[in-house]
Structures are given as C-alpha cells and as structure tokens.
Short mmCIF file of C-alpha atoms and ligand atoms in Angstrom, two decimals:
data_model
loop_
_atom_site.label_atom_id
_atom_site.label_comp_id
_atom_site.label_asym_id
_atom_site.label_seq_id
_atom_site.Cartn_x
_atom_site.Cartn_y
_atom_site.Cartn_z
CA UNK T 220 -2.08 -20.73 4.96
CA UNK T 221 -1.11 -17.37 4.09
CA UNK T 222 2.33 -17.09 1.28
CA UNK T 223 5.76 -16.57 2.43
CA UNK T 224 6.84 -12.80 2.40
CA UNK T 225 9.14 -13.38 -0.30
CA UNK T 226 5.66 -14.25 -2.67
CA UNK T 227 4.27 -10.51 -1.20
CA UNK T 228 7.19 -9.25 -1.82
CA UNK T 229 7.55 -10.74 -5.49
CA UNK T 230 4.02 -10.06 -6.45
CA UNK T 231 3.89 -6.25 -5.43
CA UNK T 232 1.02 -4.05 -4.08
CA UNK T 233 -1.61 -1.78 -4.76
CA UNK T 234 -3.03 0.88 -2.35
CA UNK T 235 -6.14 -0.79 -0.71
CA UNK T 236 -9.23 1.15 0.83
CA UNK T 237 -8.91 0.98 4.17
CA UNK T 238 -13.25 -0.03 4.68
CA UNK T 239 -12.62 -2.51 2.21
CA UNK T 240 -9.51 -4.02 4.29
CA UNK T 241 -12.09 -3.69 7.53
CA UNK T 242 -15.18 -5.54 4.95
CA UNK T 243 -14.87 -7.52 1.86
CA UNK T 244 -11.57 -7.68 2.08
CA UNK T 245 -10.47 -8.78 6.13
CA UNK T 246 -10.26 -12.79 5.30
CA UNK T 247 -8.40 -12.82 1.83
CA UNK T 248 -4.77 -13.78 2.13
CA UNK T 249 -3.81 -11.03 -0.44
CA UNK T 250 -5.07 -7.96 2.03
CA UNK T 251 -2.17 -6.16 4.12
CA UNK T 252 -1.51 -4.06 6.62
CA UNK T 253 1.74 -2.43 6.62
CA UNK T 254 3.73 0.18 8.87
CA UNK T 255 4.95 2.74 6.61
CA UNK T 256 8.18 4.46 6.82
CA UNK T 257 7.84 8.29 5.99
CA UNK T 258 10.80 10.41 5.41
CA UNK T 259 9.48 13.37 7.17
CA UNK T 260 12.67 15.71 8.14
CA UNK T 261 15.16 15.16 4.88
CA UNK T 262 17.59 17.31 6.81
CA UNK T 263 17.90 15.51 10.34
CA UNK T 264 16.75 11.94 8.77
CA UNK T 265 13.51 11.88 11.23
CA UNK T 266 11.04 9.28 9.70
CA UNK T 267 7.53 8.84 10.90
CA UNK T 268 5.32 5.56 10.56
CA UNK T 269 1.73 5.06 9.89
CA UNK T 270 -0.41 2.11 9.10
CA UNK T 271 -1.67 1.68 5.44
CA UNK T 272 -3.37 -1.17 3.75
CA UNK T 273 -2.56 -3.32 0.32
CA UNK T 274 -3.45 -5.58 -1.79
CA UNK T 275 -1.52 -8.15 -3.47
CA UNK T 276 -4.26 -9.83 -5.12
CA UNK T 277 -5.06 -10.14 -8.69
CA UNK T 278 -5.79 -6.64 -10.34
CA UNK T 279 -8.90 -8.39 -11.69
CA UNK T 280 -10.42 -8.72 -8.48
CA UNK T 281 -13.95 -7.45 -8.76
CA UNK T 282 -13.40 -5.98 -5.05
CA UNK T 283 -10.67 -3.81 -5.30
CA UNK T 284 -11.22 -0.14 -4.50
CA UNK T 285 -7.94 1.94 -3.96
CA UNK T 286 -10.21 4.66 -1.90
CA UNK T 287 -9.13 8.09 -1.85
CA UNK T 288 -5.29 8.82 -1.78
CA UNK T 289 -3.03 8.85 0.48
CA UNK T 290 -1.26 12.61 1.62
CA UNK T 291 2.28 12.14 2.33
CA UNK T 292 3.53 15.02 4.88
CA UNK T 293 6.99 16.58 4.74
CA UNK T 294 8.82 18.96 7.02
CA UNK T 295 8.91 22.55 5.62
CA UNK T 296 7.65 21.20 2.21
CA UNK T 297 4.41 20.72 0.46
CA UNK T 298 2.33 17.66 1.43
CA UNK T 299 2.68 15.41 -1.80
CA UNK T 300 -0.39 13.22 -2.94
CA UNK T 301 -0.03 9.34 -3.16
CA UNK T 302 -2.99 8.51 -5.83
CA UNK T 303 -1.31 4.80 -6.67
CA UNK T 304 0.64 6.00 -9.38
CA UNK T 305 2.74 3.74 -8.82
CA UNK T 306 0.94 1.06 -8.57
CA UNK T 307 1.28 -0.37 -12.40
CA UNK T 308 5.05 -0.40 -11.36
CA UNK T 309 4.54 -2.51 -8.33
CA UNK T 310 2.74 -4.95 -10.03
CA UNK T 311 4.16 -4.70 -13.30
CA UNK T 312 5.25 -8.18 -13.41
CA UNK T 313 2.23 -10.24 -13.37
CA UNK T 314 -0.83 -10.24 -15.22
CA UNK T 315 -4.54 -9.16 -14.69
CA UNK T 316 -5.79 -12.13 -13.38
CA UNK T 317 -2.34 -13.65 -11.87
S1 SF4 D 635 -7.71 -9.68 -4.05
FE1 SF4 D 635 -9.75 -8.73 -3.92
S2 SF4 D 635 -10.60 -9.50 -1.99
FE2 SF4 D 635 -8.38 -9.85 -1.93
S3 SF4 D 635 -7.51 -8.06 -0.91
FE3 SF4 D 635 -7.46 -7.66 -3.10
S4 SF4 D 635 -9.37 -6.53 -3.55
FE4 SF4 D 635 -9.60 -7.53 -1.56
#
C-alpha cells in the first residue's frame, strides 16, 4: 500500500526524470505524478497546469536522475528555468537514506 498524502506531503519532493518515472521508476511507491499549477498571467491571475513527475524517495536512491530542467513560461516575461534548486529545501528535513 502506497503512504497517506500527509507522509508525501511531510517528506517533500525532488524533480524526477520523466523516462525514469515511465522505467525504473513506474512501480516504487515514492514516484509521482503531479498536475502543476503555473502562474502564467500575474496580472489577470490565469494559471495553466501541466503534468510533472517526483520523487519522494530517499535521496540515496541509486536511481534517481532529475533529467533536464524544467522551463517555467510566463506571460510577457522571460521563461524562468526550474533546475531543482529547490529541491534541498523540499527535502530538507530528512536524511540521505530516510
Ligand atoms: S526512490 Fe528511487 S526508484 Fe523510487 S522513485 Fe525515487 S529514484 Fe525512483
């Protein structure tokens, strides 16, 4: 059986390469695949969604791959560049191999 969101949520993510979600990855309770809220138009609070996949498994997993990051588009602004920086953060409160 799979945790209870509230252990996801507790634990905290780290970008996941989406082949390795499809591979290695697919049967291991700590693999996700979320719908992402974007703030795309700051001025008329229009948000688009996309699906993105996580891990929640311990950062000493021999699998993990983040895979190449993640471009986060914005209305009339730059594209910014989601490269798992905040990742540590995430994930901050648990150990290498918890
Ligand atoms: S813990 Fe390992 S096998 Fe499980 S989702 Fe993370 S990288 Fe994949």
């Amino acid at each position: 059986m799979p945790p209870s969101l509230q252990v996801y949520e507790e634990r905290g993510a780290r970008i996941l390469s989406k082949s390795l979600w499809q591979t290695k990855c697919f049967k291991c309770i700590w693999a996700n695949i979320a719908n992402v809220e974007i703030q795309w138009d700051f001025d008329r609070d229009i948000k688009k969604y996309r699906f993105e996949t996580f891990c929640y498994g311990p950062k000493s997993c021999k699998y993990y791959k983040m895979g190449r990051a993640r471009t986060v588009p914005y209305k009339n602004r730059d594209s910014a560049l989601d490269d798992g920086y905040l990742d540590e953060l995430c994930t901050e409160g648990r150990d290498e191999d918890e």
